[in-house]
Coordinates of C-alpha atoms in Angstrom, one line a residue:
X256 CA -14.8 -24.1 21.6
X257 CA -16.6 -24.8 19.0
X258 CA -14.1 -27.4 17.7
X259 CA -15.8 -31.1 16.5
X260 CA -15.2 -34.4 17.8
X261 CA -12.1 -35.9 16.1
X262 CA -14.4 -39.0 14.9
X263 CA -16.7 -36.6 12.3
X264 CA -14.3 -33.8 12.3
X265 CA -13.4 -34.4 8.6
X266 CA -17.4 -35.1 7.5
X267 CA -18.1 -31.7 9.8
X268 CA -15.4 -29.5 7.7
X269 CA -16.8 -31.4 4.1
X270 CA -20.0 -30.5 5.0
X271 CA -19.4 -26.8 6.5
X272 CA -21.2 -23.6 3.8
X273 CA -22.1 -20.6 4.1
X274 CA -25.1 -20.1 7.1
X275 CA -23.8 -23.6 9.0
X276 CA -20.0 -23.3 9.2
X277 CA -17.8 -24.9 11.9
X278 CA -17.0 -22.7 14.2
X279 CA -14.0 -22.2 16.4
X280 CA -14.2 -19.9 19.4
X281 CA -11.2 -18.4 22.0
X282 CA -12.2 -15.9 24.6
X283 CA -10.1 -13.1 27.0
X284 CA -10.9 -10.5 29.1
X285 CA -10.4 -8.4 26.3
X286 CA -11.4 -10.3 23.0
X287 CA -13.4 -13.1 21.4
X288 CA -12.0 -14.6 18.7
X289 CA -14.7 -16.6 16.2
X290 CA -13.1 -18.6 13.5
X291 CA -15.7 -19.8 10.9
X292 CA -14.2 -22.8 8.6
X293 CA -16.1 -22.7 5.4
X294 CA -15.7 -24.7 2.2
X295 CA -15.3 -22.8 -0.9
X296 CA -18.0 -23.9 -2.6
X297 CA -20.0 -23.0 -5.7
X298 CA -16.4 -22.8 -7.5
X299 CA -15.3 -19.7 -5.9
X300 CA -11.4 -20.5 -5.9
X301 CA -11.8 -22.2 -9.6
X302 CA -10.3 -20.6 -12.6
X303 CA -11.8 -17.8 -14.3
X304 CA -12.9 -19.5 -17.1
X305 CA -11.4 -16.5 -19.7
X306 CA -11.0 -17.9 -23.4
X307 CA -7.2 -16.3 -23.7
X308 CA -8.5 -15.9 -27.5
X309 CA -11.2 -14.3 -26.6
X310 CA -11.4 -10.5 -28.1
X311 CA -11.4 -7.6 -26.6
X312 CA -9.3 -9.3 -24.1
X313 CA -10.1 -6.7 -21.5
X314 CA -13.6 -6.6 -22.0
X315 CA -13.6 -10.8 -21.2
X316 CA -11.7 -10.3 -18.2
X317 CA -13.6 -7.8 -16.6
X318 CA -16.9 -9.8 -17.1
X319 CA -15.0 -12.7 -15.4
X320 CA -13.9 -10.5 -12.7
X321 CA -17.4 -9.4 -12.3
X322 CA -19.1 -12.6 -12.2
X323 CA -16.6 -14.1 -9.8
X324 CA -16.7 -10.9 -7.5
X325 CA -20.6 -10.9 -7.4
X326 CA -20.2 -15.1 -6.1
X327 CA -17.7 -14.4 -3.8
X328 CA -19.7 -11.4 -2.1
X329 CA -22.8 -13.8 -1.8
X330 CA -21.3 -16.5 -0.6
X331 CA -20.2 -14.7 2.3
X332 CA -23.1 -12.4 2.7
X333 CA -25.3 -15.5 3.0
X334 CA -22.9 -16.7 5.9
X335 CA -23.9 -13.7 7.8
X336 CA -20.9 -10.6 6.3
X337 CA -21.5 -7.2 7.6
X338 CA -19.9 -4.4 5.5
X339 CA -20.3 -2.4 9.2
X340 CA -18.5 -5.0 10.9
X341 CA -15.2 -5.6 8.9
X342 CA -14.3 -9.0 8.8
X343 CA -11.0 -11.2 7.9
X344 CA -11.0 -14.2 5.8
X345 CA -7.8 -16.7 4.9
X346 CA -8.3 -18.2 1.6
X347 CA -6.8 -21.2 0.2
X348 CA -5.7 -21.0 -3.3
X349 CA -4.1 -22.3 -5.8
X350 CA -1.0 -20.8 -6.9
X351 CA -1.0 -18.7 -10.2
X352 CA 1.4 -21.2 -11.9
X353 CA -1.5 -24.0 -11.7
X354 CA -3.9 -21.9 -13.5
X355 CA -3.9 -22.2 -17.4
X356 CA -2.7 -18.8 -17.9
X357 CA -2.6 -15.3 -16.2
X358 CA -5.8 -14.0 -16.6
X359 CA -7.3 -17.0 -15.3
X360 CA -6.2 -16.7 -11.7
X361 CA -9.5 -15.6 -9.6
X362 CA -7.4 -13.9 -6.6
X363 CA -8.2 -10.8 -7.4
X364 CA -11.5 -11.0 -8.1
X365 CA -12.3 -12.7 -4.8
X366 CA -10.5 -10.0 -2.9
X367 CA -13.0 -7.5 -4.9
X368 CA -16.2 -9.5 -3.8
X369 CA -15.0 -9.9 -0.8
X370 CA -14.6 -6.2 0.2
X371 CA -17.8 -5.5 -1.5
X372 CA -19.2 -7.8 1.8
X373 CA -17.0 -5.9 4.1
X374 CA -14.4 -9.0 4.5
X375 CA -10.9 -8.2 4.4
X376 CA -9.0 -10.8 2.8
X377 CA -4.9 -12.9 2.5
X378 CA -4.3 -15.9 0.0
X379 CA -2.5 -19.0 1.4
X380 CA -1.9 -21.6 -1.0
X381 CA -3.2 -24.8 -1.2
X382 CA -1.2 -27.4 0.1
X383 CA -0.1 -29.5 -2.6
X384 CA 3.2 -31.5 -3.5
X385 CA 4.6 -31.8 -7.2
X386 CA 7.7 -31.8 -9.2
X387 CA 10.0 -28.6 -7.9
X388 CA 6.8 -27.3 -5.6
X389 CA 6.0 -28.3 -2.4
X390 CA 3.4 -26.1 -0.4
X391 CA 3.0 -28.5 2.6
X392 CA 6.5 -28.5 4.1
X393 CA 6.3 -25.0 5.0
X394 CA 2.6 -24.8 5.5
X395 CA 2.9 -23.3 9.1
X396 CA 4.7 -20.6 8.4
X397 CA 2.7 -19.5 5.6
X398 CA -0.4 -19.9 7.7
X399 CA 0.7 -17.8 10.4
X400 CA 2.3 -15.8 8.1
X401 CA -1.2 -15.4 6.8
X402 CA -2.9 -14.3 10.1
X403 CA -0.2 -12.4 11.3
X404 CA -1.3 -9.7 8.5
X405 CA -4.7 -10.0 9.2
X406 CA -3.8 -8.7 12.2
X407 CA -2.0 -5.6 10.1
X408 CA -5.0 -4.9 8.3
X409 CA -7.1 -4.7 10.9
X410 CA -4.3 -1.9 11.8
X411 CA -2.8 -3.9 15.3
X412 CA 1.0 -2.9 15.1
X413 CA 3.4 -2.1 18.0
X414 CA 4.7 1.3 17.0
X415 CA 8.0 1.7 17.6
X416 CA 8.3 4.5 19.9
X417 CA 11.4 6.9 19.6
X418 CA 13.8 7.2 22.4
X419 CA 14.5 11.2 21.9
X420 CA 12.0 12.1 25.2
X421 CA 11.7 15.8 24.8
X422 CA 13.6 16.3 21.6
X423 CA 10.2 15.9 20.2
X424 CA 7.1 17.3 20.5
X425 CA 5.3 15.5 23.0
X426 CA 1.8 13.7 21.4
X427 CA 4.0 13.7 18.2
X428 CA 2.1 11.5 15.5
X429 CA 2.5 10.8 11.9
X430 CA 1.3 10.3 8.4
X431 CA 2.5 8.6 5.7
X432 CA 1.2 9.8 1.9
X433 CA 2.0 7.2 -1.0
X434 CA 1.0 6.9 -4.4
X435 CA -0.7 4.0 -5.6
X436 CA 0.3 3.2 -9.5
X437 CA -2.1 0.5 -11.1
X438 CA -0.3 0.2 -14.8
X439 CA -2.5 -1.4 -17.8
X440 CA -0.8 -4.7 -17.6
X441 CA -1.9 -5.1 -13.8
X442 CA -4.2 -7.0 -12.2
X443 CA -7.6 -6.0 -13.6
X444 CA -5.5 -4.6 -16.8
X445 CA -7.0 -1.2 -15.8
X446 CA -4.8 1.4 -15.3
X447 CA -4.8 3.9 -12.3
X448 CA -3.2 6.6 -10.0
X449 CA -4.5 6.6 -6.7
X450 CA -2.8 8.7 -3.4
X451 CA -3.4 7.4 0.0
X452 CA -2.4 8.8 3.4
X453 CA -1.9 6.8 5.9
X454 CA -1.9 8.0 9.8
X455 CA -0.6 6.3 13.4
X456 CA -0.8 7.6 16.4
X457 CA 0.1 6.8 19.9
X458 CA -1.9 6.2 22.1
X459 CA 0.1 5.6 25.8
X460 CA 3.3 6.8 25.9
X461 CA 5.9 3.4 26.7
X462 CA 3.4 1.3 25.5
X463 CA 3.3 1.2 21.8
X464 CA -0.5 1.1 21.5
X465 CA -1.4 2.9 18.0
X466 CA -4.4 3.9 16.5
X467 CA -4.0 3.0 12.7
X468 CA -6.3 5.7 10.3
X469 CA -7.0 6.2 6.6
X470 CA -7.7 9.4 5.1
X471 CA -11.1 8.9 3.3
X472 CA -11.3 11.4 0.7
X473 CA -14.9 11.4 0.0
X474 CA -16.0 12.3 3.3
X475 CA -12.6 14.3 4.4
X476 CA -12.2 12.1 7.3
X477 CA -9.8 9.9 8.9
X478 CA -11.2 6.3 9.5
X479 CA -10.1 3.1 11.0
X480 CA -7.6 1.6 8.9
X481 CA -9.5 -2.0 8.1
X482 CA -12.5 0.2 7.0
X483 CA -9.9 2.4 4.6
X484 CA -8.6 -0.4 2.9
X485 CA -12.2 -1.5 2.2
X486 CA -12.6 1.5 0.9
X487 CA -10.2 1.8 -1.5
X488 CA -11.7 -0.6 -3.6
X489 CA -14.8 1.9 -4.4
X490 CA -12.2 4.3 -4.6
X491 CA -10.1 2.8 -7.7
X492 CA -13.1 2.4 -9.9
X493 CA -13.4 4.1 -13.5
X494 CA -16.4 5.8 -13.7
X495 CA -18.6 5.1 -16.9
X496 CA -18.1 7.8 -19.6
X497 CA -20.9 8.8 -22.1
X498 CA -19.1 10.6 -25.2
X499 CA -19.5 14.1 -24.9
X500 CA -22.7 16.2 -26.6
X501 CA -22.1 17.7 -29.6
X502 CA -18.5 15.1 -31.0
X503 CA -21.1 14.1 -33.7
X504 CA -22.6 16.8 -35.7
X505 CA -24.4 14.5 -38.9
X506 CA -28.1 13.9 -38.6
X507 CA -29.5 11.5 -36.0
X508 CA -32.0 9.0 -38.0
X509 CA -34.8 8.2 -35.9
X510 CA -33.7 4.5 -35.7
X511 CA -30.4 5.4 -34.0
X512 CA -31.9 7.9 -31.7
X513 CA -32.6 5.6 -29.7
X514 CA -29.2 4.0 -29.2
X515 CA -28.2 2.9 -25.3
X516 CA -25.0 4.6 -23.9
X517 CA -21.6 3.1 -24.9
X518 CA -18.7 3.1 -22.7
X519 CA -16.1 5.2 -23.7
X520 CA -12.9 3.6 -24.6
X521 CA -9.8 3.9 -21.7
X522 CA -8.3 6.2 -23.6
X523 CA -10.8 9.0 -23.2
X524 CA -10.5 8.3 -19.4
X525 CA -6.5 9.6 -19.5
X526 CA -5.6 12.7 -18.3
X527 CA -2.1 14.4 -18.8
X528 CA 0.4 14.7 -16.3
X529 CA -0.9 17.7 -15.5
X530 CA -4.4 16.8 -14.6
X531 CA -2.6 13.9 -12.7
X532 CA -1.1 16.4 -10.9
X533 CA -3.8 19.2 -10.0
X534 CA -5.8 15.6 -8.6
X535 CA -3.2 15.2 -6.4
X536 CA -3.2 18.4 -5.4
X537 CA -6.4 18.4 -4.2
X538 CA -5.9 15.6 -2.4
X539 CA -2.5 17.0 -0.3
X540 CA -4.2 20.1 0.1
X541 CA -7.3 18.7 2.2
X542 CA -5.6 15.9 4.2
X543 CA -2.5 18.2 4.9
X544 CA -5.6 20.5 6.6
X545 CA -7.1 18.1 8.5
X546 CA -3.7 17.6 10.4
X547 CA -3.7 21.1 12.4
X548 CA -3.9 21.1 16.0
X549 CA -1.2 18.2 17.1
X550 CA 2.3 18.0 16.4
X551 CA 2.7 15.9 13.0
X552 CA 5.4 14.7 11.5
X553 CA 4.5 14.1 7.1
X554 CA 6.4 11.7 5.5
X555 CA 6.9 11.4 2.1
X556 CA 8.4 8.2 -0.5
X557 CA 10.8 10.8 -2.7
X558 CA 10.5 7.6 -5.8
X559 CA 7.1 6.8 -5.8
X560 CA 5.6 10.4 -5.0
X561 CA 7.8 12.9 -6.6
X562 CA 5.9 12.4 -10.6
X563 CA 2.5 13.5 -8.9
X564 CA 3.9 16.2 -6.1
X565 CA 7.1 18.2 -7.8
X566 CA 7.6 19.6 -4.7
X567 CA 9.9 16.6 -3.9
X568 CA 12.4 17.3 -6.5
X569 CA 15.7 18.0 -5.3
X570 CA 15.3 21.1 -7.9
X571 CA 12.1 22.3 -6.4
X572 CA 12.1 22.0 -2.5
X573 CA 12.9 24.9 -0.5
X574 CA 14.1 24.6 3.5
X575 CA 10.9 24.8 5.6
X576 CA 8.3 25.5 2.8
X577 CA 5.3 23.3 1.5
X578 CA 3.9 23.7 -2.4
X579 CA 1.0 21.3 -3.0
X580 CA -0.6 22.7 -6.1
X581 CA 0.1 25.9 -8.4
X582 CA 0.2 28.2 -5.3
X583 CA 3.2 30.0 -4.5
X584 CA 5.4 27.7 -1.5
X585 CA 4.1 28.5 1.9
X586 CA 5.6 28.5 5.2
X587 CA 4.4 25.0 7.6
X588 CA 1.7 25.4 9.8
X589 CA 2.8 25.0 12.8
X590 CA 2.5 21.5 14.1
X591 CA 3.2 20.3 10.6
X592 CA 7.0 18.7 9.8
X593 CA 7.7 17.3 6.3
X594 CA 10.4 14.3 5.7
X595 CA 11.4 12.9 2.6
X596 CA 12.6 9.4 2.5
X597 CA 14.4 8.1 -0.8
X598 CA 16.0 4.2 -0.8
X599 CA 18.1 2.7 -3.1
X600 CA 16.0 1.7 -6.0
X601 CA 17.3 3.7 -9.5
X602 CA 20.7 3.3 -7.9
X603 CA 19.6 7.1 -6.2
X604 CA 21.7 6.1 -3.3
X605 CA 25.2 4.9 -2.4
X606 CA 25.5 1.1 -3.0
X607 CA 28.1 0.7 -0.4
X608 CA 29.0 2.7 2.6
X609 CA 31.3 2.1 6.1
X610 CA 34.8 2.5 4.6
X611 CA 37.6 0.9 6.7
X612 CA 41.1 1.7 6.8
X613 CA 43.3 0.5 4.8
X614 CA 44.2 -2.9 4.1
X615 CA 41.1 -3.8 6.5
X616 CA 37.9 -4.8 5.3
X617 CA 35.0 -2.7 4.3
X618 CA 31.9 -3.2 6.2
X619 CA 28.3 -2.5 6.2
X620 CA 27.4 -0.3 9.8
X621 CA 24.1 0.0 11.5
X622 CA 22.6 3.4 12.2
X623 CA 21.7 6.5 11.5
X624 CA 24.4 8.6 9.7
X625 CA 24.9 12.6 9.4
X626 CA 26.5 14.5 6.5
X627 CA 30.2 15.2 7.1
X628 CA 30.3 18.7 8.3
X629 CA 33.0 19.6 6.2
X630 CA 31.1 18.5 3.2
X631 CA 31.1 21.3 0.9
X632 CA 27.0 21.5 0.3
X633 CA 26.4 20.4 3.9
X634 CA 22.6 21.5 4.7
X635 CA 22.5 19.3 7.5
X636 CA 18.7 18.7 7.1
X637 CA 20.6 14.8 5.3
X638 CA 20.6 11.5 7.0
X639 CA 21.4 7.9 5.9
X640 CA 19.3 5.0 7.7
X641 CA 20.8 1.5 7.7
X642 CA 19.9 -1.7 9.3
X643 CA 21.3 -5.2 10.5
X644 CA 21.3 -7.9 8.4
X645 CA 18.2 -9.5 8.3
X646 CA 17.8 -12.8 9.5
X647 CA 17.5 -15.1 6.2
X648 CA 21.1 -14.2 5.3
X649 CA 23.1 -14.8 8.5
X650 CA 25.6 -16.5 6.5
X651 CA 26.2 -14.3 4.1
X652 CA 29.9 -12.2 4.6
X653 CA 30.7 -8.9 3.6
X654 CA 33.5 -10.2 1.3
X655 CA 31.3 -12.8 -0.1
X656 CA 32.2 -14.0 -3.4
X657 CA 30.2 -16.6 -5.6
X658 CA 32.8 -16.3 -8.5
X659 CA 36.0 -16.7 -7.2
X660 CA 37.6 -18.3 -3.6
X661 CA 38.4 -16.3 -0.5
X662 CA 39.8 -16.9 2.5
X663 CA 38.1 -17.3 5.8
X664 CA 39.1 -14.5 7.7
X665 CA 37.8 -16.0 11.1
X666 CA 37.4 -19.3 13.0
X667 CA 39.0 -22.4 13.0
X668 CA 39.6 -22.5 9.5
X669 CA 40.8 -19.1 8.9
X670 CA 43.1 -18.9 6.0
X671 CA 41.3 -21.5 4.2
X672 CA 39.8 -20.8 0.9
X673 CA 36.1 -20.7 1.0
X674 CA 33.2 -19.9 -1.8
X675 CA 29.7 -18.9 -1.5
X676 CA 27.8 -20.2 -4.2
X677 CA 25.7 -21.7 -2.3
X678 CA 24.8 -18.7 0.1
X679 CA 22.6 -16.3 0.0
X680 CA 24.1 -12.8 -1.0
X681 CA 23.2 -9.9 1.5
X682 CA 22.3 -6.5 -0.8
X683 CA 21.3 -3.8 1.9
X684 CA 20.0 -0.6 1.0
X685 CA 21.2 3.1 2.3
X686 CA 17.7 4.7 2.9
X687 CA 18.1 8.4 3.0
X688 CA 16.0 10.4 5.0
X689 CA 16.0 14.2 4.2
X690 CA 14.1 16.6 7.1
X691 CA 12.8 18.9 4.3
X692 CA 10.5 21.2 6.7
X693 CA 10.9 21.6 10.4
X694 CA 10.2 24.9 12.7
X695 CA 13.8 25.6 14.3
X696 CA 12.8 28.7 15.8
X697 CA 10.0 26.6 18.0
X698 CA 12.7 24.0 19.2
X699 CA 13.0 21.4 16.2
X700 CA 16.2 19.4 16.2
X701 CA 16.6 18.1 12.2
X702 CA 18.4 15.2 13.6
X703 CA 16.3 14.2 16.3
X704 CA 13.3 14.2 13.9
X705 CA 15.3 11.8 11.0
X706 CA 16.3 9.3 14.2
X707 CA 12.5 9.2 14.9
X708 CA 11.8 8.2 11.2
X709 CA 15.0 5.6 11.4
X710 CA 13.5 4.1 14.2
X711 CA 10.2 3.8 13.1
X712 CA 12.2 1.1 10.8
X713 CA 12.8 -0.9 13.6
X714 CA 9.3 -2.6 13.9
X715 CA 8.5 -4.9 16.2
X716 CA 6.0 -7.1 15.0
X717 CA 8.6 -7.7 12.1
X718 CA 11.6 -10.2 12.4
X719 CA 14.1 -7.9 10.5
X720 CA 13.9 -4.0 9.7
X721 CA 11.2 -2.2 7.3
X722 CA 13.2 -0.9 4.2
X723 CA 10.6 1.9 4.8
X724 CA 9.3 3.5 8.2
X725 CA 6.2 1.8 9.7
X726 CA 4.2 4.5 8.5
X727 CA 4.7 4.3 5.0
X728 CA 4.9 0.6 5.1
X729 CA 1.4 0.6 5.8
X730 CA 0.3 3.5 3.4
X731 CA 2.2 0.8 0.9
X732 CA 0.1 -1.9 1.4
X733 CA -2.7 0.0 0.9
X734 CA -2.3 -0.5 -3.0
X735 CA -3.6 -4.4 -2.6
X736 CA -6.8 -3.5 -2.5
X737 CA -6.6 -0.4 -5.1
X738 CA -8.1 -2.7 -8.1
X739 CA -9.6 -0.5 -10.9
X740 CA -12.6 -1.4 -12.5
X741 CA -15.4 0.1 -14.5
X742 CA -17.9 1.4 -12.1
X743 CA -21.3 0.4 -12.3
X744 CA -24.3 2.9 -14.0
X745 CA -25.5 5.8 -11.9
X746 CA -28.9 4.2 -12.3
X747 CA -27.8 0.7 -10.5
X748 CA -26.5 2.1 -7.6
X749 CA -28.5 1.7 -4.0
X750 CA -28.8 4.4 -1.3
X751 CA -27.6 3.1 1.9
X752 CA -30.0 2.6 4.7
X753 CA -30.2 5.9 7.3
X754 CA -29.6 3.2 9.9
X755 CA -26.8 2.5 8.1
X756 CA -25.3 6.0 7.7
X757 CA -25.9 6.6 11.3
X758 CA -24.3 4.0 12.7
X759 CA -21.0 4.3 10.2
X760 CA -21.2 8.6 11.3
X761 CA -21.1 7.4 14.8
X762 CA -17.9 5.2 14.4
X763 CA -16.7 7.7 12.4
X764 CA -16.7 10.7 15.1
X765 CA -15.3 8.2 17.7
X766 CA -12.2 8.0 15.8
X767 CA -11.9 12.4 15.7
X768 CA -12.4 12.3 18.8
X769 CA -9.5 9.7 19.6
X770 CA -7.4 10.8 17.7
X771 CA -8.3 15.2 17.9
X772 CA -8.7 15.1 13.8
X773 CA -9.8 18.2 11.9
X774 CA -12.6 17.3 9.8
X775 CA -14.0 19.0 6.4
X776 CA -17.1 17.9 4.1
X777 CA -16.5 15.8 1.4
X778 CA -16.1 18.0 -1.8
X779 CA -19.0 17.4 -4.0
X780 CA -16.6 18.5 -7.2
X781 CA -16.0 15.5 -9.0
X782 CA -12.4 14.2 -8.8
X783 CA -9.8 14.1 -11.9
X784 CA -9.2 11.1 -13.4
X785 CA -5.7 9.9 -12.1
X786 CA -5.1 6.9 -14.4
X787 CA -1.6 5.2 -15.3
X788 CA -0.7 6.5 -18.7
X789 CA 0.7 4.8 -21.5
X790 CA 3.4 6.8 -22.6
X791 CA 6.0 7.8 -20.1
X792 CA 6.0 11.3 -18.6
X793 CA 7.4 13.8 -21.3
X794 CA 6.3 11.9 -24.3
X795 CA 2.2 12.4 -23.9
X796 CA 2.9 14.6 -27.2
X797 CA 5.1 14.3 -30.5
X798 CA 8.1 16.2 -30.6
X799 CA 9.3 19.0 -31.8
X800 CA 10.5 18.6 -35.2
X801 CA 13.5 20.8 -34.3
X802 CA 13.9 18.5 -31.3
X803 CA 14.0 15.5 -33.7
X804 CA 17.5 16.8 -35.2
X805 CA 18.8 15.8 -31.7
X806 CA 18.1 12.3 -32.2
X807 CA 19.5 12.2 -36.0

């Protein structure tokens, strides 16, 4: 409903503005969907206008982002956006190459401003046809993908349920933890390390329905996925730091005594790896404590998280134990299972498998693979997951060769030479699934747990298999909202009205009741700073003289 008449449709869309949009409406017994069509007036999708010669460049970018962020928030607020009722905006924007330089792209400033207004975002390129660039021919596909991502950001996903029946605990849920790492060359030019955690809880066995929630460290609660994403914008803020008292013991004149507080250089905010690990440990301890009371599989990503959670390293972990800080390893809670996933990143898993008989062609078989029982170091806890070839690579052959011709092995042209120069090559990945912790005495089967994790890669909402299990996939995508910015001063913060707090609390209690969660009050202790570091791990301090001799 609400669609303008064809005769004046173009004029109606041209005049659409905040407060007077073109509203399209669809109704079903379960849902009413309203689409508010607005022109991006006020130049909010235009270039940020940053002078590439401005110095310091970081300050110029900060000013540009803050200005556009406030403009985007005001734009949506005028149209009735409500932070207590998350919405979604599909924004048409030019591609990055169309702006004068990298810093001029307003995409991230828009995402921040929309999040401040309580609106999730996805972007679609403006239809444009130019030399070497045509976004008109795939417009429908890109818009369709944008709306599909809207459902994902709302937490609407079909859970690929396991087929193991009683081999796994009843009401098993999945939690994935992921370390978001923003570097100094990232979207906002500010580094930040932030752990995130996502919970996927089945609602009705056999239906694929699931509740998706995220861990809010500030409140110590699991909150709905869309609110979790919006809250990450605040989580990623970098506090304003004053110079410590006593840093300068020189006498202070009366004129200089009233110099306003200066923002410290960001390097003061840099913390060493030990402090970053402590912050991560606090996060993990509180989050894991909330999982008690219901069977849970905790999924982790080896390459992503082991630097900040050293227990995941091969030389550290011990079977059926867990360690999240400096304390000694302890046994897992009765309802907790720990699974570590390792991908082919850094060539840490084999690049080839499925060895054929002599004279035959090595293949790329799919499925879940176990260690050879006759292997010398077989643990019974390591498994490998492989998936079918992606649909976009259906013409890619196992023997594909882009350099020299090869004979065809089947079809009417069998035996004739061919070359695969024009065909995209399929580079599969072998995913390792390590069941680090379970309860064998209580009937747990490591193989069953690994198979359930393997099946989590076969999500029905996606055309092809995921590179990570669905919960880890959702956790990794949360990084789109971890956009570090400098927080406003404390005097500029405004307390929310009591009514808003009450409504938010009631909503959170509903999530707690539905998911069976254990919550705790937020810790008032300020969190350790956890930014990206300039040097590689271990290089923060200069080497000793005797170490230098090793490189001479």
